[in-house]
Amino acid sequence: MSEMLSGAEMLVRALQDEGAEYLFGYPGGAALHIYDAIFKQQKVEHILVRHEQAATHMADGYARATGKPGVVLVTSGPGATNAITGIATAYMDSTPIIVISGQVPKAQIGTDAFQETDMVGVSRPVVKHSFLIKDCAEIPRTVKTAFHIATTGRPGPVVIDVPKDTTDPAVAAPYEYPRSISLRSYKPATRGNGRQIRKAAQALLEAKRPVIYSGGGVVQSDGGPALKALAQRLGAPVTNTLMGLGGFPGDDPQFVGMLGMHGTYEANMAMHHADLIFAVGARFDDRVTNHPAKFCPDARIVHVDVDPASISKIIPAHIPIVGDAANVLQELNAVLEAEMAKNPALPDAEACKAWWGRIDEWRAAHGLHHAMPPSTNGVILPQQVIQSLYRATDGDAYVTSDVGQHQMFAAQYYKFPVGRRWINSGGLGTMGFGLPAAMGVQFACPKATVACVTGEGSFMMNMQELSTCLQYGLPIKVVCLNNQALGMVKQWQDMQYGGRLSHSTYSDSLPDFKTVAEAFGHVGFRIDNPADLDAAMDESFGPRLKNRLVFVDVWVDPDEHVYPMAIKGGSMRDMYLNKITNSQQGDYM
Amino acid sequence: MKRRTLAVLLENEAGALSRVIGLFAQRNYNIETLTVAPTEDATLSRVTITTEGSDKKIEQITKHLNRLIEVVRVLDLHESAHIEREMMFVKIRAEGPARAEVKRTCDIFRGQIVDVTASAYTVQLTGASDKLDAFLRAIDQAAVVEVVRSGVSGISRGEKVLSA
Ligand SMILES: Cc1ncc(C[n+]2csc(CCOP(=O)(O)OP(=O)(O)O)c2C)c(N)n1
Ligand SMILES: [Mg+2]
C-alpha cells in the first residue's frame, strides 16, 4: 500500500525523491499549503529570497555550477511574473531549472481572481515545457517528467503551475514516485551519427587552417576533457564563446581567447581565415558571427549540437551532427586516433605550423594586453581589476557576472581553467543576474571561492539579496567595477551617437556602496587608487574575511571602452581595436 | 516562397495546441490555414497547417515543431504524393435570373446547395484550395454574403502513414 499524501506533501516529497538540496522561494497565498508541507520536513532546505527574480537566478547559478537542476517556488500572480526574467534567462542559456508556481484554485481560474495570472501562458515562449496540475494525483509523475525534461537533451526551464486546491491538506492520494519516465514525443538524441562523425574526422584531418569553436554545450555536457584531447591531437587553435569559457583551459597556449563581438583579435581573425570551423555546443549567435553573409568565407562548417533546431539555423552546416557534445567529442577522438594511426601524414604538420605562424602574428599585433601598463592618469583601469582578481584567487574562483562592460572585461581577462566556473547571462543579458547567481553557486559549493564581478548599475537591480546573504552566511566577494555609468550603453553612445549620453549616467546620485554593504551587515571597501588595488583584493580574498561577504567597490576609469569590438554589418575580421584604430585600416594579413 | 502543408501529430492535451500556435507567432512564421481534431487514437490530435516559406524556413519550422515536447511527429506532406482537401460554405444572394446561374455554377463545381431561402443559397463545396478559389472567382462577387472555409487537411498517398 502506498502512502497517502496531500498534494502539498507530494510536491515536497517528490523534490526529496529527486534529490533536490535547495528550494529557492518566496511565500504567498496560493503557495501556503506547500509552505506548510515544507515546514514539516528537513530534507529540502528552503532558502528565503527577497525577490522572486533572484530566486530563479539562484537556482540557475546552482544549476550552472553543478549540472544539477535548481528548484524555485513562488506564489501566483506577482510572484510568478517576478520569476519570468529568471526563467527567460535560463531558457536563453539552456540551463535546467524547475519553477513551481502557486496558482489560484481551479474553480477560480479564468475569473480574474485575486493574484491570478495565466502562468503557463505568460511563460510559454520562455520555457522548455510547462504543466498545469489538475489533480493532486498527477503531482508525482509531473514532477518526475519536469525534471526529466529540464535536464535532458538541450536543458531548459520547466514550469509547474499548481492550483491551490490541488495542494489542499484535506485531500490525499496515494504517493508513488515513478522510477523512470519515457515520453513517446520526447526522445532527445545523445549519440551522434557514426557516419557523420567519420566525415567530420576526415574534414578535420584534411583541414589546413582549422579552428575549434566551442560553446556552452561543451561546458554543460562536461565535455572539456574530451575537447582538450581533440585539440591536442589535432594541434588546432581553440576559441570559446562567452558561454563556453572554461570549456577549454584559458591559459592553454592553444587557446586564442573568446570570439565574437568583444572577442580577441586573434580569435576573430583565425575564424575569418579558417578553412574549417569545427563548431561544438555553440549556436552561431549574432554576437559571434557579425553579418552572417560575410561569415568565414572560406570555411567548411562542422556543427555538433544536441538541438537539431540550432544546426543550420544561422549558418548552413556542411557536416551536421546531432548529439551530446561530450559524447560526440569522445567518439570523434576514437575515430581520429584510428585514422591517424593509419595515416601518419595527417594532419599536415607544415600547414599547421604555417597556420600558427599567422595566429601568433595576430596575437602579437593586437592581443589583449595581458601585462596592462600602469595607468598614467592615476585612475584604475577596469581590466586591471580583473587581472588583480585573477591573481588574488589563483585563477581558481567561480566568477559570476552581471551585464555590461565589466562582464566583457571579466570574460576577456579571467582565464578559466575548467568549465562551470564562469557563470553569466549570455543569451538574455540580464542585469541583476550576478549576485543571486553567485549565491546559488555558493550554496552549491560552500567551500569554493565565489566572486561576483558586477557594475554599479547591474548591482542595484538585485542588491536586496545582500539581506539573504546575511541570513545564510554566504561569504561571496562582490567586485564592483564602478564607472559611475551604464558603461556599455555609454560606450555605444560614445561610438555611435556622437557622445550624446542619453540617460546612461548618474554619478551625482550613486549610493556609497561601502556603507550599503555595511548597512546589510557585510564588509565594504572602496578603492580608487591603483596602488591600493592588489592589497585590497588580497585582503578581501584573504583568510581574515574568509567567512564574510565583502563588497569591493572599485572606482575605475569611466571613459574606458571594451575592445576589440565588432564593426556592425561586417565580417568577423572587422573590429575596432581601440578608440582610434580599427582592423579595416592597413593590412589585413 | 512555396506553399507547404505540414501534418503534426500532437498529444491531445490541454495547452498543446497553444504551444504550436505560439511557436508560429514567436518565430514570425505565418499560418495560412489550420485545422485540428482528435485522431483514431483519442490520445492524439492531428493538426494540419499550411504556411509559406523557403525550404530553409520550412526546415526551421519543422525542427522547432519537433522541439515542442507534445509534438509526436511532423511531416511535410509535400515531400511525397499526397491529397489535400478543404471544405467551404458560401452564402450567396440569389434572386430572379441570378438564381439559376448560381445553381449552374454550383453544379459545374460539383457543389451542393445545403440551405435555401427565397433570396439566398448556401453552397457547400469540397476540393483542393484552388478549386474553391476558382468557384469564388466564377460567381458574382457582389452576391457573396459570407464565406466559411475549413482550412486544409491532407494525407499522404499510398502506404505512407503518419502515426505515433
Ligand atoms: C535588465 C536589463 N536592462 C537593460 C539592459 C541594457 N544594458 C546592457 S549593459 C547596460 C549597462 C550596465 O551598467 P553597469 O551594470 O554599471 O555595467 P558597466 O557596463 O558600466 O560595466 C545596460 C543598461 C540589460 N542588459 N538588462
Ligand atoms: Mg557601470
PDB file of N, CA and C in Angstrom, chain A residues 287-374:
ATOM      1  N   ARG A 287      25.916  37.651 -31.885  1.00  0.00           N
ATOM      2  CA  ARG A 287      27.018  38.320 -31.213  1.00  0.00           C
ATOM      3  C   ARG A 287      28.360  37.646 -31.546  1.00  0.00           C
ATOM      4  N   VAL A 288      28.291  36.512 -32.205  1.00  0.00           N
ATOM      5  CA  VAL A 288      29.517  35.828 -32.638  1.00  0.00           C
ATOM      6  C   VAL A 288      29.805  36.099 -34.108  1.00  0.00           C
ATOM      7  N   THR A 289      28.807  35.892 -34.956  1.00  0.00           N
ATOM      8  CA  THR A 289      29.082  35.809 -36.392  1.00  0.00           C
ATOM      9  C   THR A 289      29.299  37.155 -37.072  1.00  0.00           C
ATOM     10  N   ASN A 290      28.808  38.243 -36.443  1.00  0.00           N
ATOM     11  CA  ASN A 290      28.659  39.500 -37.164  1.00  0.00           C
ATOM     12  C   ASN A 290      27.748  39.220 -38.369  1.00  0.00           C
ATOM     13  N   HIS A 291      27.944  39.836 -39.530  1.00  0.00           N
ATOM     14  CA  HIS A 291      26.966  39.631 -40.617  1.00  0.00           C
ATOM     15  C   HIS A 291      27.070  38.200 -41.163  1.00  0.00           C
ATOM     16  N   PRO A 292      25.968  37.439 -41.072  1.00  0.00           N
ATOM     17  CA  PRO A 292      26.054  36.025 -41.465  1.00  0.00           C
ATOM     18  C   PRO A 292      26.511  35.824 -42.913  1.00  0.00           C
ATOM     19  N   ALA A 293      26.146  36.742 -43.800  1.00  0.00           N
ATOM     20  CA  ALA A 293      26.519  36.566 -45.215  1.00  0.00           C
ATOM     21  C   ALA A 293      28.026  36.713 -45.418  1.00  0.00           C
ATOM     22  N   LYS A 294      28.681  37.380 -44.466  1.00  0.00           N
ATOM     23  CA  LYS A 294      30.126  37.602 -44.621  1.00  0.00           C
ATOM     24  C   LYS A 294      30.929  36.678 -43.704  1.00  0.00           C
ATOM     25  N   PHE A 295      30.231  35.732 -43.115  1.00  0.00           N
ATOM     26  CA  PHE A 295      30.860  34.891 -42.096  1.00  0.00           C
ATOM     27  C   PHE A 295      31.816  33.883 -42.730  1.00  0.00           C
ATOM     28  N   CYS A 296      33.048  33.886 -42.295  1.00  0.00           N
ATOM     29  CA  CYS A 296      34.058  32.869 -42.627  1.00  0.00           C
ATOM     30  C   CYS A 296      33.934  32.360 -44.067  1.00  0.00           C
ATOM     31  N   PRO A 297      34.310  33.207 -45.027  1.00  0.00           N
ATOM     32  CA  PRO A 297      34.011  32.929 -46.432  1.00  0.00           C
ATOM     33  C   PRO A 297      34.635  31.636 -46.971  1.00  0.00           C
ATOM     34  N   ASP A 298      35.763  31.200 -46.402  1.00  0.00           N
ATOM     35  CA  ASP A 298      36.447  30.042 -46.995  1.00  0.00           C
ATOM     36  C   ASP A 298      36.226  28.760 -46.207  1.00  0.00           C
ATOM     37  N   ALA A 299      35.368  28.809 -45.199  1.00  0.00           N
ATOM     38  CA  ALA A 299      35.352  27.670 -44.272  1.00  0.00           C
ATOM     39  C   ALA A 299      34.251  26.667 -44.585  1.00  0.00           C
ATOM     40  N   ARG A 300      34.630  25.383 -44.458  1.00  0.00           N
ATOM     41  CA  ARG A 300      33.606  24.359 -44.340  1.00  0.00           C
ATOM     42  C   ARG A 300      33.190  24.313 -42.868  1.00  0.00           C
ATOM     43  N   ILE A 301      31.936  23.974 -42.628  1.00  0.00           N
ATOM     44  CA  ILE A 301      31.432  24.036 -41.259  1.00  0.00           C
ATOM     45  C   ILE A 301      31.015  22.645 -40.782  1.00  0.00           C
ATOM     46  N   VAL A 302      31.624  22.226 -39.688  1.00  0.00           N
ATOM     47  CA  VAL A 302      31.122  21.049 -38.980  1.00  0.00           C
ATOM     48  C   VAL A 302      30.377  21.587 -37.773  1.00  0.00           C
ATOM     49  N   HIS A 303      29.147  21.157 -37.565  1.00  0.00           N
ATOM     50  CA  HIS A 303      28.381  21.703 -36.437  1.00  0.00           C
ATOM     51  C   HIS A 303      27.806  20.572 -35.592  1.00  0.00           C
ATOM     52  N   VAL A 304      28.283  20.498 -34.353  1.00  0.00           N
ATOM     53  CA  VAL A 304      27.802  19.492 -33.409  1.00  0.00           C
ATOM     54  C   VAL A 304      26.904  20.183 -32.394  1.00  0.00           C
ATOM     55  N   ASP A 305      25.663  19.739 -32.264  1.00  0.00           N
ATOM     56  CA  ASP A 305      24.794  20.316 -31.240  1.00  0.00           C
ATOM     57  C   ASP A 305      23.717  19.311 -30.875  1.00  0.00           C
ATOM     58  N   VAL A 306      23.298  19.363 -29.633  1.00  0.00           N
ATOM     59  CA  VAL A 306      22.276  18.425 -29.165  1.00  0.00           C
ATOM     60  C   VAL A 306      20.894  18.836 -29.676  1.00  0.00           C
ATOM     61  N   ASP A 307      20.775  20.096 -30.091  1.00  0.00           N
ATOM     62  CA  ASP A 307      19.476  20.593 -30.547  1.00  0.00           C
ATOM     63  C   ASP A 307      19.480  20.707 -32.071  1.00  0.00           C
ATOM     64  N   PRO A 308      18.738  19.839 -32.755  1.00  0.00           N
ATOM     65  CA  PRO A 308      18.747  19.899 -34.227  1.00  0.00           C
ATOM     66  C   PRO A 308      18.323  21.275 -34.749  1.00  0.00           C
ATOM     67  N   ALA A 309      17.473  21.969 -33.998  1.00  0.00           N
ATOM     68  CA  ALA A 309      16.983  23.262 -34.468  1.00  0.00           C
ATOM     69  C   ALA A 309      18.074  24.327 -34.454  1.00  0.00           C
ATOM     70  N   SER A 310      19.176  24.078 -33.751  1.00  0.00           N
ATOM     71  CA  SER A 310      20.275  25.047 -33.753  1.00  0.00           C
ATOM     72  C   SER A 310      21.168  24.873 -34.969  1.00  0.00           C
ATOM     73  N   ILE A 311      21.105  23.697 -35.560  1.00  0.00           N
ATOM     74  CA  ILE A 311      22.010  23.413 -36.674  1.00  0.00           C
ATOM     75  C   ILE A 311      21.445  24.010 -37.956  1.00  0.00           C
ATOM     76  N   SER A 312      22.316  24.718 -38.670  1.00  0.00           N
ATOM     77  CA  SER A 312      21.930  25.392 -39.923  1.00  0.00           C
ATOM     78  C   SER A 312      20.830  26.432 -39.725  1.00  0.00           C
ATOM     79  N   LYS A 313      20.673  26.927 -38.507  1.00  0.00           N
ATOM     80  CA  LYS A 313      19.678  27.980 -38.270  1.00  0.00           C
ATOM     81  C   LYS A 313      20.184  29.310 -38.829  1.00  0.00           C
ATOM     82  N   ILE A 314      21.444  29.627 -38.544  1.00  0.00           N
ATOM     83  CA  ILE A 314      22.025  30.900 -38.982  1.00  0.00           C
ATOM     84  C   ILE A 314      23.029  30.643 -40.117  1.00  0.00           C
ATOM     85  N   ILE A 315      23.917  29.713 -39.905  1.00  0.00           N
ATOM     86  CA  ILE A 315      24.964  29.398 -40.868  1.00  0.00           C
ATOM     87  C   ILE A 315      24.776  27.941 -41.289  1.00  0.00           C
ATOM     88  N   PRO A 316      24.633  27.684 -42.587  1.00  0.00           N
ATOM     89  CA  PRO A 316      24.426  26.293 -43.025  1.00  0.00           C
ATOM     90  C   PRO A 316      25.644  25.424 -42.707  1.00  0.00           C
ATOM     91  N   ALA A 317      25.386  24.256 -42.174  1.00  0.00           N
ATOM     92  CA  ALA A 317      26.478  23.349 -41.824  1.00  0.00           C
ATOM     93  C   ALA A 317      26.728  22.380 -42.984  1.00  0.00           C
ATOM     94  N   HIS A 318      28.003  22.146 -43.290  1.00  0.00           N
ATOM     95  CA  HIS A 318      28.334  21.145 -44.309  1.00  0.00           C
ATOM     96  C   HIS A 318      28.237  19.751 -43.714  1.00  0.00           C
ATOM     97  N   ILE A 319      28.683  19.637 -42.462  1.00  0.00           N
ATOM     98  CA  ILE A 319      28.596  18.342 -41.789  1.00  0.00           C
ATOM     99  C   ILE A 319      27.875  18.538 -40.453  1.00  0.00           C
ATOM    100  N   PRO A 320      26.557  18.353 -40.440  1.00  0.00           N
ATOM    101  CA  PRO A 320      25.804  18.488 -39.185  1.00  0.00           C
ATOM    102  C   PRO A 320      25.873  17.201 -38.367  1.00  0.00           C
ATOM    103  N   ILE A 321      26.027  17.346 -37.073  1.00  0.00           N
ATOM    104  CA  ILE A 321      25.995  16.176 -36.186  1.00  0.00           C
ATOM    105  C   ILE A 321      25.106  16.510 -34.995  1.00  0.00           C
ATOM    106  N   VAL A 322      24.021  15.777 -34.848  1.00  0.00           N
ATOM    107  CA  VAL A 322      23.139  15.994 -33.704  1.00  0.00           C
ATOM    108  C   VAL A 322      23.550  15.034 -32.601  1.00  0.00           C
ATOM    109  N   GLY A 323      23.914  15.579 -31.457  1.00  0.00           N
ATOM    110  CA  GLY A 323      24.284  14.713 -30.340  1.00  0.00           C
ATOM    111  C   GLY A 323      24.852  15.517 -29.200  1.00  0.00           C
ATOM    112  N   ASP A 324      24.981  14.858 -28.069  1.00  0.00           N
ATOM    113  CA  ASP A 324      25.568  15.461 -26.880  1.00  0.00           C
ATOM    114  C   ASP A 324      27.035  15.778 -27.172  1.00  0.00           C
ATOM    115  N   ALA A 325      27.460  17.003 -26.849  1.00  0.00           N
ATOM    116  CA  ALA A 325      28.801  17.453 -27.231  1.00  0.00           C
ATOM    117  C   ALA A 325      29.883  16.513 -26.693  1.00  0.00           C
ATOM    118  N   ALA A 326      29.790  16.162 -25.417  1.00  0.00           N
ATOM    119  CA  ALA A 326      30.848  15.323 -24.824  1.00  0.00           C
ATOM    120  C   ALA A 326      30.888  13.955 -25.502  1.00  0.00           C
ATOM    121  N   ASN A 327      29.731  13.355 -25.735  1.00  0.00           N
ATOM    122  CA  ASN A 327      29.696  12.048 -26.397  1.00  0.00           C
ATOM    123  C   ASN A 327      30.300  12.097 -27.783  1.00  0.00           C
ATOM    124  N   VAL A 328      29.910  13.110 -28.543  1.00  0.00           N
ATOM    125  CA  VAL A 328      30.399  13.214 -29.918  1.00  0.00           C
ATOM    126  C   VAL A 328      31.912  13.434 -29.914  1.00  0.00           C
ATOM    127  N   LEU A 329      32.382  14.288 -29.004  1.00  0.00           N
ATOM    128  CA  LEU A 329      33.823  14.549 -28.941  1.00  0.00           C
ATOM    129  C   LEU A 329      34.589  13.263 -28.620  1.00  0.00           C
ATOM    130  N   GLN A 330      34.053  12.478 -27.697  1.00  0.00           N
ATOM    131  CA  GLN A 330      34.732  11.221 -27.363  1.00  0.00           C
ATOM    132  C   GLN A 330      34.790  10.289 -28.558  1.00  0.00           C
ATOM    133  N   GLU A 331      33.674  10.179 -29.243  1.00  0.00           N
ATOM    134  CA  GLU A 331      33.659   9.273 -30.397  1.00  0.00           C
ATOM    135  C   GLU A 331      34.564   9.784 -31.502  1.00  0.00           C
ATOM    136  N   LEU A 332      34.577  11.087 -31.651  1.00  0.00           N
ATOM    137  CA  LEU A 332      35.434  11.691 -32.663  1.00  0.00           C
ATOM    138  C   LEU A 332      36.899  11.425 -32.334  1.00  0.00           C
ATOM    139  N   ASN A 333      37.254  11.522 -31.065  1.00  0.00           N
ATOM    140  CA  ASN A 333      38.636  11.229 -30.654  1.00  0.00           C
ATOM    141  C   ASN A 333      39.027   9.805 -31.021  1.00  0.00           C
ATOM    142  N   ALA A 334      38.111   8.884 -30.805  1.00  0.00           N
ATOM    143  CA  ALA A 334      38.418   7.483 -31.106  1.00  0.00           C
ATOM    144  C   ALA A 334      38.637   7.299 -32.610  1.00  0.00           C
ATOM    145  N   VAL A 335      37.773   7.923 -33.401  1.00  0.00           N
ATOM    146  CA  VAL A 335      37.922   7.804 -34.863  1.00  0.00           C
ATOM    147  C   VAL A 335      39.227   8.444 -35.313  1.00  0.00           C
ATOM    148  N   LEU A 336      39.520   9.624 -34.761  1.00  0.00           N
ATOM    149  CA  LEU A 336      40.750  10.322 -35.165  1.00  0.00           C
ATOM    150  C   LEU A 336      41.988   9.503 -34.814  1.00  0.00           C
ATOM    151  N   GLU A 337      41.960   8.910 -33.661  1.00  0.00           N
ATOM    152  CA  GLU A 337      43.117   8.121 -33.225  1.00  0.00           C
ATOM    153  C   GLU A 337      43.377   6.998 -34.227  1.00  0.00           C
ATOM    154  N   ALA A 338      42.322   6.306 -34.593  1.00  0.00           N
ATOM    155  CA  ALA A 338      42.462   5.199 -35.539  1.00  0.00           C
ATOM    156  C   ALA A 338      42.932   5.697 -36.905  1.00  0.00           C
ATOM    157  N   GLU A 339      42.341   6.796 -37.363  1.00  0.00           N
ATOM    158  CA  GLU A 339      42.702   7.337 -38.684  1.00  0.00           C
ATOM    159  C   GLU A 339      44.151   7.800 -38.715  1.00  0.00           C
ATOM    160  N   MET A 340      44.572   8.430 -37.626  1.00  0.00           N
ATOM    161  CA  MET A 340      45.934   8.970 -37.596  1.00  0.00           C
ATOM    162  C   MET A 340      46.959   7.851 -37.507  1.00  0.00           C
ATOM    163  N   ALA A 341      46.573   6.752 -36.883  1.00  0.00           N
ATOM    164  CA  ALA A 341      47.488   5.603 -36.829  1.00  0.00           C
ATOM    165  C   ALA A 341      47.653   5.030 -38.239  1.00  0.00           C
ATOM    166  N   LYS A 342      46.564   5.041 -39.007  1.00  0.00           N
ATOM    167  CA  LYS A 342      46.614   4.520 -40.377  1.00  0.00           C
ATOM    168  C   LYS A 342      47.395   5.449 -41.292  1.00  0.00           C
ATOM    169  N   ASN A 343      47.238   6.740 -41.078  1.00  0.00           N
ATOM    170  CA  ASN A 343      47.842   7.710 -41.980  1.00  0.00           C
ATOM    171  C   ASN A 343      48.604   8.784 -41.203  1.00  0.00           C
ATOM    172  N   PRO A 344      49.886   8.503 -40.899  1.00  0.00           N
ATOM    173  CA  PRO A 344      50.657   9.417 -40.046  1.00  0.00           C
ATOM    174  C   PRO A 344      50.915  10.783 -40.699  1.00  0.00           C
ATOM    175  N   ALA A 345      50.659  10.901 -42.005  1.00  0.00           N
ATOM    176  CA  ALA A 345      50.896  12.196 -42.659  1.00  0.00           C
ATOM    177  C   ALA A 345      49.797  13.209 -42.342  1.00  0.00           C
ATOM    178  N   LEU A 346      48.733  12.755 -41.706  1.00  0.00           N
ATOM    179  CA  LEU A 346      47.624  13.661 -41.382  1.00  0.00           C
ATOM    180  C   LEU A 346      47.550  13.898 -39.874  1.00  0.00           C
ATOM    181  N   PRO A 347      47.192  15.070 -39.416  1.00  0.00           N
ATOM    182  CA  PRO A 347      47.017  16.279 -40.224  1.00  0.00           C
ATOM    183  C   PRO A 347      48.369  16.840 -40.695  1.00  0.00           C
ATOM    184  N   ASP A 348      48.322  17.695 -41.667  1.00  0.00           N
ATOM    185  CA  ASP A 348      49.502  18.248 -42.319  1.00  0.00           C
ATOM    186  C   ASP A 348      50.292  19.154 -41.350  1.00  0.00           C
ATOM    187  N   ALA A 349      51.450  18.650 -40.927  1.00  0.00           N
ATOM    188  CA  ALA A 349      52.223  19.369 -39.900  1.00  0.00           C
ATOM    189  C   ALA A 349      52.721  20.719 -40.405  1.00  0.00           C
ATOM    190  N   GLU A 350      53.100  20.754 -41.681  1.00  0.00           N
ATOM    191  CA  GLU A 350      53.590  22.016 -42.269  1.00  0.00           C
ATOM    192  C   GLU A 350      52.488  23.078 -42.243  1.00  0.00           C
ATOM    193  N   ALA A 351      51.306  22.653 -42.695  1.00  0.00           N
ATOM    194  CA  ALA A 351      50.179  23.588 -42.744  1.00  0.00           C
ATOM    195  C   ALA A 351      49.850  24.086 -41.347  1.00  0.00           C
ATOM    196  N   CYS A 352      49.913  23.191 -40.400  1.00  0.00           N
ATOM    197  CA  CYS A 352      49.611  23.547 -39.012  1.00  0.00           C
ATOM    198  C   CYS A 352      50.597  24.600 -38.511  1.00  0.00           C
ATOM    199  N   LYS A 353      51.845  24.387 -38.841  1.00  0.00           N
ATOM    200  CA  LYS A 353      52.880  25.317 -38.407  1.00  0.00           C
ATOM    201  C   LYS A 353      52.654  26.705 -39.033  1.00  0.00           C
ATOM    202  N   ALA A 354      52.361  26.688 -40.321  1.00  0.00           N
ATOM    203  CA  ALA A 354      52.130  27.960 -41.016  1.00  0.00           C
ATOM    204  C   ALA A 354      50.917  28.685 -40.422  1.00  0.00           C
ATOM    205  N   TRP A 355      49.886  27.917 -40.108  1.00  0.00           N
ATOM    206  CA  TRP A 355      48.655  28.483 -39.536  1.00  0.00           C
ATOM    207  C   TRP A 355      48.952  29.128 -38.194  1.00  0.00           C
ATOM    208  N   TRP A 356      49.700  28.428 -37.364  1.00  0.00           N
ATOM    209  CA  TRP A 356      50.053  29.004 -36.067  1.00  0.00           C
ATOM    210  C   TRP A 356      50.949  30.226 -36.221  1.00  0.00           C
ATOM    211  N   GLY A 357      51.771  30.214 -37.282  1.00  0.00           N
ATOM    212  CA  GLY A 357      52.605  31.392 -37.546  1.00  0.00           C
ATOM    213  C   GLY A 357      51.738  32.633 -37.724  1.00  0.00           C
ATOM    214  N   ARG A 358      50.675  32.476 -38.492  1.00  0.00           N
ATOM    215  CA  ARG A 358      49.794  33.626 -38.718  1.00  0.00           C
ATOM    216  C   ARG A 358      49.064  34.023 -37.436  1.00  0.00           C
ATOM    217  N   ILE A 359      48.597  33.019 -36.715  1.00  0.00           N
ATOM    218  CA  ILE A 359      47.863  33.318 -35.476  1.00  0.00           C
ATOM    219  C   ILE A 359      48.765  34.047 -34.481  1.00  0.00           C
ATOM    220  N   ASP A 360      49.997  33.586 -34.386  1.00  0.00           N
ATOM    221  CA  ASP A 360      50.930  34.235 -33.451  1.00  0.00           C
ATOM    222  C   ASP A 360      51.195  35.689 -33.845  1.00  0.00           C
ATOM    223  N   GLU A 361      51.244  35.938 -35.146  1.00  0.00           N
ATOM    224  CA  GLU A 361      51.412  37.330 -35.594  1.00  0.00           C
ATOM    225  C   GLU A 361      50.216  38.175 -35.174  1.00  0.00           C
ATOM    226  N   TRP A 362      49.016  37.633 -35.364  1.00  0.00           N
ATOM    227  CA  TRP A 362      47.817  38.381 -34.948  1.00  0.00           C
ATOM    228  C   TRP A 362      47.866  38.638 -33.448  1.00  0.00           C
ATOM    229  N   ARG A 363      48.227  37.603 -32.741  1.00  0.00           N
ATOM    230  CA  ARG A 363      48.263  37.706 -31.279  1.00  0.00           C
ATOM    231  C   ARG A 363      49.250  38.780 -30.844  1.00  0.00           C
ATOM    232  N   ALA A 364      50.413  38.790 -31.492  1.00  0.00           N
ATOM    233  CA  ALA A 364      51.443  39.769 -31.111  1.00  0.00           C
ATOM    234  C   ALA A 364      50.998  41.185 -31.468  1.00  0.00           C
ATOM    235  N   ALA A 365      50.280  41.306 -32.599  1.00  0.00           N
ATOM    236  CA  ALA A 365      49.911  42.647 -33.067  1.00  0.00           C
ATOM    237  C   ALA A 365      48.860  43.289 -32.171  1.00  0.00           C
ATOM    238  N   HIS A 366      47.807  42.539 -31.861  1.00  0.00           N
ATOM    239  CA  HIS A 366      46.679  43.178 -31.168  1.00  0.00           C
ATOM    240  C   HIS A 366      46.101  42.342 -30.042  1.00  0.00           C
ATOM    241  N   GLY A 367      46.863  41.376 -29.551  1.00  0.00           N
ATOM    242  CA  GLY A 367      46.329  40.555 -28.467  1.00  0.00           C
ATOM    243  C   GLY A 367      45.977  41.431 -27.273  1.00  0.00           C
ATOM    244  N   LEU A 368      45.163  40.909 -26.387  1.00  0.00           N
ATOM    245  CA  LEU A 368      44.839  41.675 -25.181  1.00  0.00           C
ATOM    246  C   LEU A 368      46.133  41.932 -24.425  1.00  0.00           C
ATOM    247  N   HIS A 369      46.245  43.101 -23.873  1.00  0.00           N
ATOM    248  CA  HIS A 369      47.496  43.448 -23.192  1.00  0.00           C
ATOM    249  C   HIS A 369      47.511  42.810 -21.818  1.00  0.00           C
ATOM    250  N   HIS A 370      47.987  41.590 -21.799  1.00  0.00           N
ATOM    251  CA  HIS A 370      47.912  40.864 -20.544  1.00  0.00           C
ATOM    252  C   HIS A 370      48.757  41.495 -19.458  1.00  0.00           C
ATOM    253  N   ALA A 371      49.818  42.177 -19.868  1.00  0.00           N
ATOM    254  CA  ALA A 371      50.546  42.955 -18.877  1.00  0.00           C
ATOM    255  C   ALA A 371      50.079  44.400 -19.048  1.00  0.00           C
ATOM    256  N   MET A 372      49.018  44.722 -18.375  1.00  0.00           N
ATOM    257  CA  MET A 372      48.412  46.046 -18.515  1.00  0.00           C
ATOM    258  C   MET A 372      49.379  47.096 -17.971  1.00  0.00           C
ATOM    259  N   PRO A 373      49.754  48.083 -18.765  1.00  0.00           N
ATOM    260  CA  PRO A 373      50.669  49.097 -18.224  1.00  0.00           C
ATOM    261  C   PRO A 373      49.962  49.881 -17.134  1.00  0.00           C
ATOM    262  N   PRO A 374      50.692  50.284 -16.117  1.00  0.00           N
ATOM    263  CA  PRO A 374      50.028  51.070 -15.064  1.00  0.00           C
ATOM    264  C   PRO A 374      49.423  52.325 -15.692  1.00  0.00           C
TER     265      PRO A 374
END
